[in-house]
Amino acid sequence: MLNLPRIVVGKFLSTIKLSPSVFSYTDTSPTTVEISPENLLIVTKNKRCSVFGILKVEPPSRGLKNSPPLEFQMIYRKYQDLFTSLHKLGINVIYLYAISPSKRESLPNSIQFLMVSASGSHKLKKQLQVQVLHDLGRTTSALLSAFPELKTSQLNYIDLYRVLYRLMNNLEISLPLPSNISPSNIPSFLFHLQSPLKVVSMPLPSPEIGFGELALGEVFYMNNRVGPFRLRLSDLSRHMCILGVTGSGKSNTGKVLVRELVSQNIPVLILDWHGEYKDVSDNSRFSYLIAGEKGPRGLHISPLKPFKLMDAAEHISLVTGIFEEVYTLTPPQSYTLRVVLSDLISSTDDPTLEELISYIESSPASLRISSRESRLALLRRLTPLVEGQTARIFSSGNPATIEELLRGYIAVDLSYLKDLNTRTLVALFLLKMVYEYKLSQGGNTPLHVTIIEEASNILPYRRPEMPKSIGERMISELRKYGESVVLISQLPTDTSQAAIKNSCVKIFHRIGGKEEIRIISGLLGLPENEISPLSNLPTGYAVVKIDSISTPFLVHFYNITNLKPTS
Ligand SMILES: Nc1ncnc2c1ncn2[C@@H]1O[C@H](COP(=O)(O)OP(=O)(O)O)[C@@H](O)[C@H]1O
Ligand SMILES: [Mg+2]
């Protein structure tokens, strides 16, 4: 049974009528509104309880605006189908579109929300919360499979409070805010409202965790702040992973880390899956490259060109492996690819994808033993890569050299690429460039950090009996060569276990689920019942485990938006 600590926002004697279809309380008996640690809104009145979970839906940062009308109709129809199927699943979901009039609002002018709810007797409150959380998960996956380009996150505590505050305000109900706090200050005030954290069974953390170069947050022990968390570079240099559900604060932690690395003059490469690091890279020392865009900020790489100091056989095996994994090639298809690549590389030192394609089309003698079908299947995979967005990365412009990519502070925005396979492909090729370069230097290079967002895409879960994936092979080697890879991913069950285990610093933000808790309990060496409060961690908090320090500890990471930029 869940035992959720609750935060009571207020008791109200007035009528709440937010919208006839959502709430319709017309009498004046007291209504209690609470925000649960899982960021659910719970409204209790007259022994009836309604639980609401709200997802914010963000459109792609570019696009839509200039879409032709036809596309709009298609989107509309897709939405209709989506809602029909969600309702069929018994999920009570409505779509809200909010437009705020004022330019001074910190929220954008229009926001889309999906609101999932369940109601019943107040005795069922806990079950209703579990149900809404489950339905939020199902709604998110259905939405993202219909519209992979959208971003969605559950409204966090602050946003939820803001929404509530605004709704209440419109109804002239004032929330209990202390007099010295104006609504614009809500965020910092709210953190003090958090219910007591229940991660109490850990021993007092070792003072070593406050001595490192990188200031990332505050250490908490038994609900008290006990000092700063300062990570040592020597711990970071052997990989880090940051795990947690969407909205638990992983990217914020990644950004705080980036900011500290910049202040220590340590170069970083960010593989920015959702295009979230733009604000960090506003820092003038950053270059922000956009994969798939035309113009000066577009990224260009030559995926087939062997790195000068690298063994050709290793290069061919990596390139084939990457295509094989991303496109699940059959053995004959990957055999064909391997043969044409080695033919091509022996005749030119800068082969292009176009050349590869026309070489396959010419059915050279060396391909006699591969079947026509496998050649055609391979061509079907490869030709889209020399068209449209991908062509802008792989076959045009002046390719970025690895020296350029590793020298400075670089974020590569992958979110512009609509096709997720292409994103994975570009991310893996960038990782391959880092890998080849670092190996060729034999570990004699200064520390460099590569941050991989949504790492489960390039380091997916693998059953133990299956061979290591390409990504796993690369990052386990990189550990020896002065390269720190920071993996940011959602769940331990969708990410490579080897990659998580190989991270010297493990950061667990909010994560629930039986299997997840079981795995984390193994990784931290703590009993499962001591790990279960992880599922209630407020956003921005995480349990941190560093290999060189025996016990895990609780950290409240700094909020990147409150930190002064370094210059
Ligand atoms: N340490 C923190 N302090 C305050 N707010 C935070 C903190 N970490 C995250 N947030 C806020 O929570 C929301 C979700 O965080 P984000 O880092 O994007 O989560 P994730 O990457 O896990 O989906 C963001 O609005 C972010 O500003
Ligand atoms: Mg994120």
Coordinates of C-alpha atoms and ligand atoms in Angstrom, one line a residue:
M1 CA 0.0 0.0 0.0
L2 CA 1.3 3.4 -0.8
N3 CA 1.8 5.7 2.1
L4 CA 1.9 9.1 0.5
P5 CA 2.8 12.1 2.7
R6 CA 0.5 14.9 1.7
I7 CA 0.8 18.6 1.3
V8 CA -2.4 20.3 2.0
V9 CA -2.6 23.5 0.0
G10 CA -5.6 24.8 1.6
K11 CA -9.2 24.3 2.7
F12 CA -11.7 26.5 1.0
L13 CA -15.1 27.4 2.0
S14 CA -16.1 28.9 -1.3
T15 CA -17.5 27.2 -4.3
I16 CA -15.0 25.8 -6.8
K17 CA -16.1 25.8 -10.3
L18 CA -13.2 25.5 -12.6
S19 CA -15.0 24.4 -15.6
P20 CA -18.3 22.7 -15.8
S21 CA -16.8 19.6 -17.4
V22 CA -14.1 19.2 -14.9
F23 CA -15.2 20.2 -11.4
S24 CA -18.7 21.0 -10.6
Y25 CA -19.1 21.6 -7.0
T26 CA -22.0 23.9 -6.3
D27 CA -22.5 23.7 -2.6
T28 CA -20.4 25.5 0.0
S29 CA -19.1 22.7 2.2
P30 CA -15.3 22.7 2.7
T31 CA -13.1 21.6 -0.2
T32 CA -9.6 20.4 0.5
V33 CA -7.1 20.8 -2.3
E34 CA -3.8 19.0 -2.0
I35 CA -0.8 18.4 -4.1
S36 CA 0.6 14.9 -3.7
P37 CA 4.4 14.2 -3.8
E38 CA 3.7 12.7 -7.2
N39 CA 2.4 16.0 -8.4
L40 CA -1.2 15.0 -8.5
L41 CA -3.9 17.5 -7.6
I42 CA -6.4 16.0 -5.1
V43 CA -9.7 17.6 -4.5
T44 CA -11.8 16.2 -1.6
K45 CA -15.3 17.4 -0.9
N46 CA -18.3 15.8 0.7
K47 CA -16.6 12.4 0.9
R48 CA -15.9 12.5 -2.8
C49 CA -12.4 12.7 -4.1
S50 CA -11.1 13.7 -7.5
V51 CA -7.5 13.2 -8.5
F52 CA -6.0 15.1 -11.4
G53 CA -2.7 14.7 -13.1
I54 CA -1.7 17.3 -15.7
L55 CA 0.7 16.9 -18.6
K56 CA 2.1 19.9 -20.3
V57 CA 2.4 19.4 -24.0
E58 CA 5.0 21.4 -25.9
P59 CA 4.9 21.7 -29.6
P60 CA 8.2 21.4 -31.5
S61 CA 10.1 24.6 -31.2
R62 CA 10.0 25.1 -35.0
G63 CA 7.6 24.0 -37.6
L64 CA 3.8 23.9 -37.1
K65 CA 3.4 27.7 -37.7
N66 CA 4.2 27.5 -41.4
S67 CA 2.7 24.1 -42.0
P68 CA 0.3 23.9 -44.9
P69 CA -3.4 23.4 -44.0
L70 CA -3.4 19.8 -45.1
E71 CA -0.9 19.0 -42.4
F72 CA -3.1 20.7 -39.8
Q73 CA -6.1 18.5 -40.8
M74 CA -3.9 15.5 -40.4
I75 CA -2.8 16.5 -37.0
Y76 CA -6.4 17.2 -36.0
R77 CA -7.4 13.7 -37.2
K78 CA -4.5 12.1 -35.3
Y79 CA -5.5 13.9 -32.1
Q80 CA -9.1 12.7 -32.6
D81 CA -7.9 9.1 -33.0
L82 CA -5.6 9.4 -30.0
F83 CA -8.4 10.6 -27.8
T84 CA -10.8 8.0 -29.0
S85 CA -8.4 5.2 -28.3
L86 CA -7.5 6.7 -24.8
H87 CA -11.2 6.9 -23.9
K88 CA -11.6 3.3 -25.1
L89 CA -8.9 2.3 -22.7
G90 CA -11.0 3.8 -20.0
I91 CA -8.7 6.8 -19.4
N92 CA -10.5 9.9 -18.5
V93 CA -8.5 12.6 -20.3
I94 CA -9.3 16.0 -21.5
Y95 CA -7.4 18.5 -23.5
L96 CA -7.0 22.0 -22.2
Y97 CA -5.7 24.9 -24.2
A98 CA -4.8 27.9 -22.0
I99 CA -4.0 31.3 -23.4
S100 CA -2.5 33.9 -21.1
P101 CA -3.1 37.5 -22.0
S102 CA -0.2 39.2 -20.4
K103 CA 3.2 39.6 -21.9
R104 CA 4.8 39.7 -18.5
E105 CA 3.7 36.2 -17.7
S106 CA 6.6 33.8 -17.2
L107 CA 4.6 31.1 -18.8
P108 CA 4.4 31.2 -22.6
N109 CA 1.4 32.8 -24.2
S110 CA -0.4 29.6 -25.0
I111 CA 0.0 26.2 -23.4
Q112 CA -1.6 22.9 -24.1
F113 CA -2.3 20.5 -21.3
L114 CA -3.7 17.0 -21.1
M115 CA -5.6 16.5 -17.9
V116 CA -6.1 12.9 -16.7
S117 CA -8.5 12.4 -13.8
A118 CA -10.3 9.8 -11.7
S119 CA -13.0 10.3 -9.1
G120 CA -14.6 8.2 -6.4
S121 CA -15.3 7.9 -2.7
H122 CA -12.7 9.6 -0.5
K123 CA -11.9 6.1 0.9
L124 CA -10.4 5.3 -2.5
K125 CA -8.1 8.2 -2.6
K126 CA -4.9 6.2 -2.7
Q127 CA -6.2 3.8 -5.4
L128 CA -7.4 6.8 -7.4
Q129 CA -3.9 8.3 -7.2
V130 CA -2.3 5.1 -8.4
Q131 CA -4.7 4.9 -11.2
V132 CA -4.1 8.4 -12.4
L133 CA -0.4 7.9 -12.3
H134 CA -0.8 4.8 -14.4
D135 CA -3.1 6.6 -16.8
L136 CA -0.7 9.5 -17.1
G137 CA 2.0 7.0 -18.2
R138 CA -0.3 5.4 -20.7
T139 CA -1.4 8.8 -22.0
T140 CA 2.2 10.0 -22.4
S141 CA 3.2 6.9 -24.4
A142 CA 0.2 7.1 -26.6
L143 CA 0.7 10.8 -27.3
L144 CA 4.4 10.3 -28.0
S145 CA 3.8 7.4 -30.3
A146 CA 1.3 9.5 -32.3
F147 CA 3.4 12.7 -32.2
P148 CA 7.0 11.8 -31.5
E149 CA 8.0 15.4 -32.1
L150 CA 6.1 16.7 -29.2
K151 CA 7.5 17.1 -25.7
T152 CA 5.5 16.3 -22.7
S153 CA 6.1 16.4 -19.0
Q154 CA 3.9 16.1 -16.0
L155 CA 3.3 19.5 -14.4
N156 CA 5.7 19.7 -11.5
Y157 CA 4.9 21.1 -8.1
I158 CA 5.6 24.6 -9.0
D159 CA 3.7 24.7 -12.3
L160 CA 0.8 22.9 -10.6
Y161 CA 0.7 25.4 -7.9
R162 CA 0.9 28.2 -10.5
V163 CA -2.0 26.7 -12.4
L164 CA -4.0 26.3 -9.2
Y165 CA -3.1 29.7 -8.0
R166 CA -4.2 31.3 -11.3
L167 CA -7.4 29.3 -11.4
M168 CA -8.2 30.1 -7.8
N169 CA -7.3 33.7 -8.3
N170 CA -9.7 33.9 -11.2
L171 CA -12.3 32.7 -8.8
E172 CA -11.3 35.2 -6.2
I173 CA -10.1 32.6 -3.8
S174 CA -6.8 33.5 -2.4
L175 CA -4.3 30.7 -1.6
P176 CA -2.6 30.9 1.8
L177 CA 0.6 32.6 0.7
P178 CA 2.7 34.4 3.4
S179 CA 2.5 38.1 3.1
N180 CA 6.1 38.6 2.1
I181 CA 5.8 36.3 -0.9
S182 CA 4.5 37.5 -4.1
P183 CA 3.1 35.0 -6.6
S184 CA 6.2 35.4 -8.8
N185 CA 8.3 34.1 -5.9
I186 CA 6.3 30.9 -5.6
P187 CA 9.0 28.6 -6.7
S188 CA 11.5 29.1 -3.8
F189 CA 8.8 29.3 -1.3
L190 CA 7.3 26.1 -2.4
F191 CA 10.4 24.0 -1.7
H192 CA 10.0 24.7 2.0
L193 CA 6.5 23.4 1.8
Q194 CA 7.8 19.9 0.7
S195 CA 6.8 17.2 3.1
P196 CA 9.5 15.5 5.1
L197 CA 11.6 13.3 2.9
K198 CA 11.7 9.7 4.1
V199 CA 15.2 8.7 3.0
V200 CA 16.4 8.4 6.6
S201 CA 18.0 5.1 7.0
M202 CA 21.3 6.0 5.5
P203 CA 24.3 6.6 7.6
L204 CA 25.6 10.2 7.9
P205 CA 27.4 10.9 4.6
S206 CA 31.2 11.2 4.6
P207 CA 32.5 14.7 4.6
E208 CA 34.5 13.9 1.4
I209 CA 31.4 14.6 -0.7
G210 CA 31.8 18.3 0.0
F211 CA 35.4 18.6 -1.1
G212 CA 35.3 18.3 -4.9
E213 CA 35.7 20.9 -7.7
L214 CA 32.1 20.8 -9.0
A215 CA 29.4 22.4 -6.8
L216 CA 26.2 20.7 -7.7
G217 CA 23.8 20.9 -4.8
E218 CA 23.1 20.6 -1.1
V219 CA 23.4 17.3 0.9
F220 CA 20.3 16.5 3.0
Y221 CA 20.3 14.2 6.0
M222 CA 17.3 13.4 8.1
N223 CA 15.5 16.3 6.5
N224 CA 18.3 18.8 7.3
R225 CA 20.7 20.4 5.0
V226 CA 24.1 19.3 6.1
G227 CA 26.5 20.9 3.6
P228 CA 27.3 21.3 -0.1
F229 CA 27.7 18.5 -2.5
R230 CA 30.9 19.0 -4.5
L231 CA 31.8 16.3 -6.9
R232 CA 35.4 15.5 -7.5
L233 CA 36.6 15.5 -11.1
S234 CA 38.5 12.2 -10.4
D235 CA 35.1 10.6 -9.7
L236 CA 33.4 12.1 -12.7
S237 CA 36.2 11.0 -15.0
R238 CA 35.0 7.4 -14.8
H239 CA 31.5 8.0 -16.1
M240 CA 28.3 9.1 -14.5
C241 CA 24.6 8.1 -15.0
I242 CA 21.6 10.2 -14.1
L243 CA 18.3 8.3 -13.9
G244 CA 14.8 9.3 -13.1
V245 CA 11.3 9.5 -14.5
T246 CA 10.4 12.4 -16.8
G247 CA 10.2 15.6 -14.8
S248 CA 12.2 14.4 -11.9
G249 CA 15.0 16.9 -12.6
K250 CA 17.6 14.9 -14.6
S251 CA 18.2 17.6 -17.3
N252 CA 18.5 20.3 -14.6
T253 CA 21.1 18.2 -12.9
G254 CA 22.9 17.8 -16.3
K255 CA 22.8 21.5 -16.8
V256 CA 24.2 22.3 -13.4
L257 CA 27.0 19.9 -14.1
V258 CA 27.7 21.6 -17.5
R259 CA 27.8 25.0 -15.9
E260 CA 30.3 23.8 -13.3
L261 CA 32.4 22.1 -16.0
V262 CA 32.5 25.3 -18.0
S263 CA 33.7 27.2 -14.9
Q264 CA 36.5 24.6 -14.5
N265 CA 37.4 25.0 -18.2
I266 CA 36.6 21.4 -19.0
P267 CA 35.3 20.9 -22.5
V268 CA 31.9 19.3 -23.0
L269 CA 30.0 17.8 -25.8
I270 CA 26.3 17.5 -25.3
L271 CA 24.1 15.1 -27.4
D272 CA 21.0 17.1 -26.8
W273 CA 18.2 14.6 -27.7
H274 CA 15.2 17.0 -27.0
G275 CA 16.9 20.4 -27.7
E276 CA 16.8 21.4 -24.0
Y277 CA 20.3 22.8 -23.5
K278 CA 19.8 25.9 -25.5
D279 CA 19.6 28.0 -22.3
V280 CA 22.9 26.6 -21.0
S281 CA 24.6 27.1 -24.3
D282 CA 23.5 30.8 -24.3
N283 CA 26.7 31.1 -22.5
S284 CA 29.0 32.8 -25.0
R285 CA 31.6 30.1 -24.8
F286 CA 29.2 27.5 -26.2
S287 CA 28.6 26.5 -29.8
Y288 CA 25.1 25.2 -30.5
L289 CA 25.0 23.0 -33.5
I290 CA 21.7 21.8 -35.0
A291 CA 21.7 18.4 -36.7
G292 CA 19.6 18.6 -39.9
E293 CA 19.5 22.4 -40.2
K294 CA 20.7 24.3 -43.2
G295 CA 23.0 27.2 -42.6
P296 CA 26.0 28.0 -40.4
R297 CA 24.7 26.2 -37.3
G298 CA 24.0 23.0 -39.1
L299 CA 26.1 19.9 -38.1
H300 CA 28.0 18.1 -40.8
I301 CA 29.8 14.8 -40.3
S302 CA 31.3 12.2 -42.7
P303 CA 30.1 8.9 -41.2
L304 CA 32.0 6.6 -43.5
K305 CA 35.4 8.3 -43.5
P306 CA 37.9 6.4 -41.4
F307 CA 39.7 8.4 -38.7
K308 CA 43.2 8.8 -39.9
L309 CA 44.9 7.0 -37.0
M310 CA 42.4 4.2 -36.8
D311 CA 42.5 0.6 -37.9
A312 CA 40.3 0.3 -41.0
A313 CA 38.9 -3.1 -39.9
E314 CA 37.8 -1.6 -36.6
H315 CA 36.2 1.3 -38.5
I316 CA 34.3 -1.0 -40.8
S317 CA 33.1 -3.1 -38.0
L318 CA 31.9 -0.1 -36.0
V319 CA 30.1 1.5 -39.0
T320 CA 28.4 -1.8 -39.9
G321 CA 27.6 -2.4 -36.3
I322 CA 25.9 1.0 -36.0
F323 CA 23.8 0.5 -39.1
E324 CA 23.0 -3.0 -38.0
E325 CA 21.8 -1.9 -34.6
V326 CA 19.8 1.1 -35.7
Y327 CA 18.1 -0.5 -38.6
T328 CA 18.1 -4.1 -37.3
L329 CA 19.8 -5.4 -40.4
T330 CA 19.6 -9.1 -41.1
P331 CA 23.0 -11.0 -41.2
P332 CA 23.0 -11.0 -45.1
Q333 CA 22.3 -7.3 -45.2
S334 CA 25.1 -6.5 -42.8
Y335 CA 27.4 -8.8 -44.6
T336 CA 26.7 -6.9 -47.8
L337 CA 27.3 -3.6 -46.1
R338 CA 30.6 -4.8 -44.7
V339 CA 31.8 -6.0 -48.1
V340 CA 30.9 -2.8 -49.9
L341 CA 32.4 -0.7 -47.2
S342 CA 35.8 -2.5 -47.3
D343 CA 35.8 -2.3 -51.1
L344 CA 35.1 1.4 -51.0
I345 CA 37.6 2.2 -48.3
S346 CA 40.4 0.4 -50.1
S347 CA 39.8 2.7 -53.1
T348 CA 39.1 6.1 -51.6
D349 CA 40.0 7.7 -48.2
D350 CA 36.8 9.8 -48.0
P351 CA 33.9 7.6 -49.1
T352 CA 30.5 9.2 -49.0
L353 CA 27.1 7.6 -48.5
E354 CA 26.2 8.4 -52.1
E355 CA 29.2 6.5 -53.3
L356 CA 28.3 3.6 -51.1
I357 CA 24.8 3.5 -52.6
S358 CA 25.8 3.7 -56.2
Y359 CA 28.5 1.1 -55.5
I360 CA 25.8 -1.3 -54.2
E361 CA 23.6 -0.5 -57.2
S362 CA 26.4 -1.4 -59.6
S363 CA 26.4 -4.9 -58.1
P364 CA 30.2 -5.4 -58.1
A365 CA 31.8 -8.8 -58.4
S366 CA 32.5 -9.0 -54.7
L367 CA 28.8 -8.9 -54.0
R368 CA 28.0 -12.0 -56.2
I369 CA 27.4 -14.2 -53.2
S370 CA 25.0 -11.7 -51.4
S371 CA 21.4 -12.0 -52.6
R372 CA 19.6 -9.4 -54.7
E373 CA 17.0 -9.0 -51.9
S374 CA 19.5 -8.2 -49.2
R375 CA 21.1 -5.6 -51.5
L376 CA 17.7 -4.0 -52.2
A377 CA 16.7 -4.1 -48.6
L378 CA 20.0 -2.4 -47.7
L379 CA 19.4 0.3 -50.4
R380 CA 15.9 1.0 -49.0
R381 CA 17.5 1.7 -45.7
L382 CA 20.4 3.8 -47.0
T383 CA 18.8 6.0 -49.7
P384 CA 16.7 8.1 -47.4
L385 CA 19.9 9.1 -45.6
V386 CA 21.1 11.0 -48.7
E387 CA 17.8 12.9 -48.9
G388 CA 16.2 15.8 -46.9
Q389 CA 17.3 16.5 -43.4
T390 CA 19.9 13.7 -43.2
A391 CA 21.6 14.7 -46.4
R392 CA 22.3 18.0 -44.7
I393 CA 24.3 16.2 -42.0
F394 CA 25.9 13.4 -43.9
S395 CA 26.4 14.6 -47.4
S396 CA 26.8 18.3 -47.5
G397 CA 28.9 21.1 -46.1
N398 CA 32.2 21.1 -44.4
P399 CA 32.3 18.2 -42.0
A400 CA 33.2 19.0 -38.4
T401 CA 36.5 17.4 -37.4
I402 CA 36.7 15.6 -34.1
E403 CA 39.3 18.0 -32.9
E404 CA 36.8 20.8 -33.4
L405 CA 34.1 18.9 -31.6
L406 CA 36.2 18.0 -28.6
R407 CA 38.0 21.3 -28.2
G408 CA 35.3 23.5 -26.8
Y409 CA 31.8 23.6 -25.3
I410 CA 29.4 22.1 -27.9
A411 CA 25.8 21.1 -27.7
V412 CA 24.4 19.2 -30.7
D413 CA 20.7 19.7 -30.9
L414 CA 19.2 16.4 -32.3
S415 CA 15.6 17.4 -31.8
Y416 CA 15.3 18.9 -35.2
L417 CA 15.5 15.4 -36.7
K418 CA 12.0 14.0 -36.9
D419 CA 13.0 10.4 -37.4
L420 CA 14.2 8.8 -34.2
N421 CA 16.4 6.3 -36.0
T422 CA 18.2 9.1 -37.6
R423 CA 18.7 10.8 -34.2
T424 CA 20.1 7.6 -32.8
L425 CA 22.3 7.1 -35.9
V426 CA 23.8 10.7 -35.6
A427 CA 24.3 10.2 -31.8
L428 CA 26.1 6.9 -32.4
F429 CA 28.3 8.3 -35.1
L430 CA 29.3 11.3 -32.9
L431 CA 30.1 8.9 -30.0
K432 CA 32.2 6.9 -32.5
M433 CA 34.1 10.0 -33.4
V434 CA 34.9 10.6 -29.8
Y435 CA 35.8 7.0 -29.3
E436 CA 38.2 6.8 -32.2
Y437 CA 39.9 10.0 -31.3
K438 CA 40.4 9.1 -27.7
L439 CA 41.7 5.7 -28.5
S440 CA 44.1 7.0 -31.1
Q441 CA 45.5 9.4 -28.4
G442 CA 46.1 6.5 -26.0
G443 CA 44.7 8.2 -23.0
N444 CA 47.1 11.2 -23.2
T445 CA 44.3 13.8 -23.5
P446 CA 42.9 16.1 -20.9
L447 CA 39.5 15.3 -19.4
H448 CA 36.6 15.8 -21.7
V449 CA 33.0 15.1 -20.9
T450 CA 30.3 13.8 -23.3
I451 CA 26.7 14.1 -22.0
I452 CA 24.2 11.9 -23.6
E453 CA 20.5 12.8 -23.1
E454 CA 17.9 10.0 -23.4
A455 CA 20.8 7.6 -23.4
S456 CA 18.5 4.5 -23.6
N457 CA 18.2 5.3 -27.3
I458 CA 21.8 4.5 -28.0
L459 CA 22.5 2.3 -25.0
P460 CA 19.2 0.3 -24.8
Y461 CA 18.5 -2.4 -22.3
R462 CA 20.0 -5.7 -23.4
R463 CA 19.4 -9.2 -22.1
P464 CA 22.5 -10.5 -20.4
E465 CA 22.9 -13.4 -22.8
M466 CA 22.9 -11.0 -25.9
P467 CA 26.2 -9.7 -27.2
K468 CA 27.3 -6.2 -26.1
S469 CA 25.9 -3.3 -28.2
I470 CA 28.1 -0.9 -30.1
G471 CA 27.4 1.9 -27.6
E472 CA 28.3 -0.4 -24.7
R473 CA 31.5 -1.4 -26.4
M474 CA 32.5 2.2 -27.0
I475 CA 31.7 3.5 -23.6
S476 CA 33.4 0.7 -21.7
E477 CA 36.6 1.4 -23.6
L478 CA 36.3 5.2 -23.2
R479 CA 36.5 4.8 -19.4
K480 CA 40.2 4.0 -19.8
Y481 CA 41.0 7.0 -22.0
G482 CA 40.3 10.2 -20.1
E483 CA 36.8 10.5 -21.4
S484 CA 33.9 10.9 -19.1
V485 CA 30.5 9.9 -20.4
V486 CA 27.4 11.2 -18.6
L487 CA 24.3 9.1 -19.4
I488 CA 21.0 10.7 -18.7
S489 CA 18.1 8.2 -19.0
Q490 CA 14.8 7.4 -17.5
L491 CA 14.6 4.0 -16.1
P492 CA 17.2 1.3 -15.2
T493 CA 15.0 -1.2 -17.0
D494 CA 15.2 0.5 -20.4
T495 CA 18.9 1.3 -20.2
S496 CA 22.0 -0.9 -20.6
Q497 CA 22.7 -2.4 -17.2
A498 CA 26.4 -2.6 -18.1
A499 CA 26.5 1.1 -18.8
I500 CA 24.8 1.9 -15.5
K501 CA 27.1 -0.4 -13.5
N502 CA 30.1 1.0 -15.2
S503 CA 29.3 4.5 -14.0
C504 CA 31.4 5.6 -11.0
V505 CA 28.8 8.2 -10.1
K506 CA 25.2 7.1 -10.0
I507 CA 22.4 9.6 -9.5
F508 CA 18.9 8.5 -9.0
H509 CA 16.1 11.0 -9.2
R510 CA 12.5 10.0 -8.6
I511 CA 11.9 6.5 -9.8
G512 CA 9.1 4.1 -8.9
G513 CA 8.1 0.6 -10.0
K514 CA 8.9 -2.7 -8.4
E515 CA 11.4 -3.9 -10.9
E516 CA 13.2 -0.5 -10.9
I517 CA 13.4 -0.5 -7.2
R518 CA 14.8 -4.0 -7.2
I519 CA 17.6 -3.1 -9.6
I520 CA 18.5 0.1 -7.8
S521 CA 18.5 -1.8 -4.5
G522 CA 21.1 -4.1 -6.1
L523 CA 23.1 -1.2 -7.4
L524 CA 23.2 0.7 -4.1
G525 CA 23.5 -2.3 -1.9
L526 CA 20.5 -1.3 0.2
P527 CA 17.4 -3.3 1.0
E528 CA 14.4 -2.6 -1.2
N529 CA 12.3 -1.1 1.5
E530 CA 14.9 1.6 2.0
I531 CA 14.9 2.4 -1.7
S532 CA 11.2 2.7 -2.0
P533 CA 11.0 6.4 -0.9
L534 CA 12.8 7.1 -4.2
S535 CA 9.4 7.0 -5.8
N536 CA 8.3 10.0 -3.6
L537 CA 11.3 12.1 -4.1
P538 CA 10.4 15.7 -5.0
T539 CA 11.8 17.1 -8.3
G540 CA 15.4 18.1 -8.0
Y541 CA 16.3 15.7 -5.2
A542 CA 18.3 12.5 -5.9
V543 CA 20.1 9.7 -4.1
V544 CA 23.7 9.8 -5.2
K545 CA 26.2 6.9 -5.0
I546 CA 29.8 7.4 -5.7
D547 CA 32.0 4.3 -6.1
S548 CA 34.8 5.6 -3.9
I549 CA 32.4 6.6 -1.1
S550 CA 30.7 3.7 0.7
T551 CA 27.3 5.1 1.4
P552 CA 24.7 6.8 -0.8
F553 CA 23.4 10.2 0.2
L554 CA 20.5 12.5 -0.6
V555 CA 21.2 15.7 -2.6
H556 CA 19.0 18.6 -3.5
F557 CA 20.5 19.8 -6.8
Y558 CA 20.8 23.5 -7.4
N559 CA 18.2 24.9 -9.8
I560 CA 19.9 26.0 -12.9
T561 CA 17.5 28.9 -13.4
N562 CA 18.4 30.4 -10.1
L563 CA 22.2 30.2 -10.6
K564 CA 24.0 33.1 -11.9
P565 CA 25.6 32.5 -15.3
T566 CA 29.3 32.1 -15.3
S567 CA 31.2 34.2 -17.7
Ligands
LIG1 N1 16.8 21.1 -8.5 C1 15.8 21.7 -9.0 N2 15.2 22.8 -8.3 C2 14.2 23.4 -8.8 N3 13.5 23.0 -9.9 C3 13.9 21.9 -10.6 C4 15.1 21.2 -10.1 N4 15.3 20.2 -11.0 C5 14.3 20.3 -11.9 N5 13.5 21.3 -11.7 C6 12.4 21.7 -12.5 O1 11.6 20.5 -12.8 C7 11.2 20.5 -14.1 C8 11.6 19.2 -14.7 O2 13.0 19.1 -14.7 P1 13.9 18.4 -15.8 O3 15.3 18.6 -15.4 O4 13.5 18.9 -17.2 O5 13.4 16.9 -15.6 P2 13.7 15.6 -16.5 O6 14.9 15.9 -17.4 O7 14.0 14.6 -15.5 O8 12.5 15.4 -17.3 C9 11.8 21.7 -14.8 O9 10.8 22.6 -14.9 C10 12.9 22.1 -13.9 O10 13.1 23.5 -13.9
MG2 MG 15.1 15.8 -19.4

